[in-house]
Coordinates of C-alpha atoms in Angstrom, one line a residue:
Chain A
D1 CA 14.0 35.7 -26.3
A2 CA 12.0 36.2 -23.1
D3 CA 9.6 39.2 -23.2
V4 CA 10.2 40.1 -19.5
T5 CA 13.7 39.7 -18.1
Q6 CA 15.1 40.3 -14.7
T7 CA 18.7 40.7 -13.5
P8 CA 20.3 39.3 -11.5
R9 CA 18.5 35.9 -11.2
N10 CA 20.1 35.2 -7.8
R11 CA 21.8 37.5 -5.4
I12 CA 23.3 37.2 -1.9
T13 CA 24.0 40.4 0.0
K14 CA 24.7 41.5 3.5
T15 CA 22.6 43.5 5.9
G16 CA 22.9 47.2 5.3
K17 CA 24.0 47.0 1.7
R18 CA 22.3 48.8 -1.1
I19 CA 21.2 46.6 -4.0
M20 CA 19.3 47.1 -7.2
L21 CA 17.1 44.6 -9.1
E22 CA 16.4 45.3 -12.7
C23 CA 13.5 44.5 -15.0
S24 CA 13.3 45.0 -18.8
Q25 CA 10.5 44.2 -21.2
T26 CA 10.1 44.0 -24.9
K27 CA 6.3 43.8 -24.9
G28 CA 5.7 47.5 -25.3
H29 CA 3.6 47.6 -22.3
D30 CA 3.1 50.8 -20.3
R31 CA 2.4 49.3 -17.0
M32 CA 5.0 47.6 -14.9
Y33 CA 4.9 46.0 -11.4
W34 CA 7.2 44.7 -8.7
Y35 CA 6.0 41.9 -6.5
R36 CA 7.5 40.0 -3.6
Q37 CA 6.9 36.3 -2.7
D38 CA 7.7 34.8 0.6
P39 CA 7.9 31.1 1.1
G40 CA 4.6 29.4 1.1
L41 CA 2.7 32.6 0.3
G42 CA 1.3 34.3 -2.7
L43 CA 2.8 37.4 -4.2
R44 CA 2.4 40.9 -2.7
L45 CA 2.7 44.2 -4.6
I46 CA 5.6 46.5 -3.8
Y47 CA 5.4 49.3 -6.4
Y48 CA 3.7 49.8 -9.7
S49 CA 4.1 52.3 -12.6
F50 CA 1.5 53.3 -15.2
D51 CA 4.2 55.1 -17.3
V52 CA 7.5 56.8 -16.9
K53 CA 6.1 59.7 -15.0
D54 CA 3.6 57.8 -12.8
I55 CA 4.8 55.6 -9.9
N56 CA 2.7 54.3 -7.1
K57 CA 3.2 52.5 -3.8
G58 CA 1.8 49.0 -3.3
E59 CA 0.9 47.3 -0.1
I60 CA 4.5 46.7 1.1
S61 CA 6.6 49.6 -0.2
D62 CA 8.5 50.4 3.1
G63 CA 12.2 49.8 2.7
Y64 CA 12.0 49.8 -1.1
S65 CA 12.3 52.4 -3.9
V66 CA 11.9 52.2 -7.6
S67 CA 12.9 54.0 -10.8
R68 CA 11.2 53.9 -14.2
Q69 CA 14.1 54.8 -16.5
A70 CA 12.2 54.2 -19.7
Q71 CA 9.0 52.5 -20.8
A72 CA 10.9 49.3 -21.0
K73 CA 12.8 49.4 -17.7
F74 CA 11.7 49.4 -14.1
S75 CA 14.3 49.0 -11.3
L76 CA 13.7 48.1 -7.7
S77 CA 16.2 49.2 -5.0
L78 CA 16.7 48.1 -1.5
E79 CA 18.5 51.1 0.1
S80 CA 19.7 49.2 3.2
A81 CA 18.9 45.5 2.9
I82 CA 17.7 43.6 6.0
P83 CA 17.2 39.8 6.4
N84 CA 13.4 39.9 6.3
Q85 CA 13.7 41.2 2.7
T86 CA 15.0 37.8 1.8
A87 CA 12.4 36.7 -0.8
L88 CA 11.7 35.9 -4.5
Y89 CA 11.1 39.1 -6.4
F90 CA 9.0 39.3 -9.6
C91 CA 8.6 42.0 -12.2
A92 CA 5.4 42.0 -14.3
T93 CA 4.0 44.0 -17.2
S94 CA 0.5 44.7 -18.6
L95 CA -1.0 46.6 -21.4
A96 CA -3.7 48.2 -19.2
G97 CA -5.1 47.8 -15.7
G98 CA -7.5 45.0 -16.5
E99 CA -5.4 43.0 -18.8
T100 CA -3.2 40.0 -18.5
Q101 CA -0.1 40.5 -16.5
Y102 CA 3.1 38.8 -17.7
F103 CA 5.8 37.9 -15.2
G104 CA 9.5 37.7 -15.4
P105 CA 11.5 34.7 -14.2
G106 CA 12.1 36.2 -10.7
T107 CA 15.1 37.2 -8.7
R108 CA 16.0 35.1 -5.6
L109 CA 17.5 37.5 -3.0
L110 CA 19.2 36.3 0.2
V111 CA 20.1 39.0 2.8
L112 CA 22.5 37.7 5.4
Chain B
G1 CA -9.5 45.1 0.3
I2 CA -10.4 42.1 -1.7
Q3 CA -9.9 38.7 -0.1
V4 CA -8.9 35.8 -2.2
E5 CA -9.2 32.2 -0.9
Q6 CA -8.0 29.1 -2.6
S7 CA -8.9 25.5 -1.8
P8 CA -7.6 23.0 -1.1
P9 CA -4.3 24.3 0.2
D10 CA -2.6 21.0 -0.7
L11 CA -3.5 18.2 -3.1
I12 CA -1.8 14.9 -3.9
L13 CA -2.8 13.0 -7.0
Q14 CA -1.9 9.8 -8.8
E15 CA -0.8 10.4 -12.3
G16 CA -3.8 10.2 -14.6
A17 CA -6.3 11.5 -12.1
N18 CA -8.5 14.6 -12.5
S19 CA -8.7 17.5 -10.1
T20 CA -10.6 20.8 -9.4
L21 CA -9.1 23.8 -7.8
R22 CA -11.2 26.6 -6.4
C23 CA -10.7 30.3 -6.0
N24 CA -13.2 32.4 -4.1
F25 CA -13.0 36.2 -4.0
S26 CA -14.8 38.7 -1.9
D27 CA -15.7 41.5 -4.3
S28 CA -16.4 42.2 -8.0
V29 CA -13.3 42.0 -10.2
N30 CA -12.3 43.0 -13.7
N31 CA -9.3 40.7 -13.9
L32 CA -8.8 37.1 -12.8
Q33 CA -5.7 35.0 -13.8
W34 CA -4.6 31.5 -13.0
F35 CA -0.8 30.8 -12.7
H36 CA 1.3 27.7 -12.3
Q37 CA 4.5 28.2 -10.4
N38 CA 6.9 25.4 -11.3
P39 CA 9.4 23.9 -8.8
W40 CA 12.0 26.4 -10.1
G41 CA 9.9 29.3 -9.1
Q42 CA 8.8 30.4 -12.5
L43 CA 5.3 31.8 -12.8
I44 CA 3.5 30.6 -15.9
N45 CA 0.3 32.2 -17.2
L46 CA -2.5 29.6 -17.5
F47 CA -5.6 31.7 -18.1
Y48 CA -6.9 35.2 -18.2
I49 CA -10.5 34.6 -17.3
P50 CA -12.5 37.3 -15.6
S51 CA -15.7 35.5 -16.7
G52 CA -16.7 32.5 -18.8
T53 CA -15.0 29.3 -19.6
K54 CA -11.7 28.6 -21.4
Q55 CA -9.8 25.5 -22.3
N56 CA -6.2 24.8 -23.1
G57 CA -5.4 21.2 -23.6
R58 CA -5.9 19.2 -20.4
L59 CA -6.6 22.4 -18.5
S60 CA -9.8 24.4 -18.4
A61 CA -11.1 27.2 -16.2
T62 CA -14.5 28.6 -15.4
T63 CA -15.2 31.9 -13.7
V64 CA -18.7 32.7 -12.4
A65 CA -18.3 36.4 -11.7
T66 CA -21.7 36.9 -10.3
E67 CA -21.0 34.3 -7.6
R68 CA -17.4 35.3 -7.1
Y69 CA -15.6 32.1 -7.7
S70 CA -13.4 30.5 -10.3
L71 CA -12.5 26.9 -10.9
L72 CA -9.4 25.4 -12.5
Y73 CA -9.8 21.8 -13.9
I74 CA -6.8 19.6 -14.5
S75 CA -7.6 16.4 -16.4
S76 CA -5.4 13.3 -16.8
S77 CA -2.7 14.8 -14.5
Q78 CA 1.0 14.4 -15.2
T79 CA 4.0 14.7 -12.9
T80 CA 4.9 17.9 -14.8
D81 CA 1.7 19.4 -13.4
S82 CA 3.2 19.5 -10.0
G83 CA 3.8 22.9 -8.4
V84 CA 1.7 25.6 -6.9
Y85 CA -1.3 27.0 -8.6
F86 CA -2.2 30.6 -7.9
C87 CA -5.4 32.6 -8.5
A88 CA -5.0 36.3 -8.7
V89 CA -7.7 39.0 -9.1
G90 CA -7.6 42.7 -9.9
I91 CA -9.9 45.8 -10.2
Y92 CA -9.5 48.6 -12.7
N93 CA -9.8 51.4 -10.2
Q94 CA -7.0 49.9 -8.1
G95 CA -4.4 50.4 -10.7
G96 CA -4.8 46.9 -12.2
K97 CA -2.7 45.4 -9.4
L98 CA -3.2 41.7 -8.7
I99 CA -4.2 40.3 -5.4
F100 CA -3.0 36.8 -5.1
G101 CA -4.5 33.9 -3.2
Q102 CA -2.3 31.6 -1.0
G103 CA -2.1 29.0 -3.7
T104 CA -2.8 25.3 -4.0
E105 CA 0.2 23.0 -3.9
L106 CA -0.3 20.1 -6.2
S107 CA 1.9 17.0 -6.2
V108 CA 1.3 14.4 -8.9
K109 CA 2.8 11.0 -8.1
P110 CA 3.9 8.6 -10.9

């Protein structure tokens, strides 16, 4: 079984809709991250969480919110989706700040 | 913030050839990882290598932290090596977040 899972794997939605992307991990890591990848580019950080009570904005947090429901779960929400949020979204986990980050399989989101 | 530059941006190889990918970064880092993104978009960890040299099969990586660069070597390339290779760096006091380079797109022809 995969250590980091993301649901859904693919999603098509319309402008203005609220959607949630979910991430679960069985690695027992405290730190979780949400990244976004646009075509032809590297990943950029949206939000990250050190533990259930500690959530921090990344470099591109506008238009997104997150919820850390438990150590193993970290959700990303788009309150009112817009077309330029069309991208590939990755969740990642790590044991600590300087350790290896492990990535989920990604969620492809298309906003029409 | 830290800048991460990868070169070359694109690379086309014949199967069996060797290649070297480079990652330059603008500040001291505590974390450096190499990833392979396959054609289906999946990110695969290759190396966690903030310093030193590591090898895994046909792949090896070297990071010279004092000179702020890392190299990824691919020997005897195979078509399955095709995809995009990313270098990403991080610093402890910035929450451990990774800063990604733009990637090197590798295409290995049979």
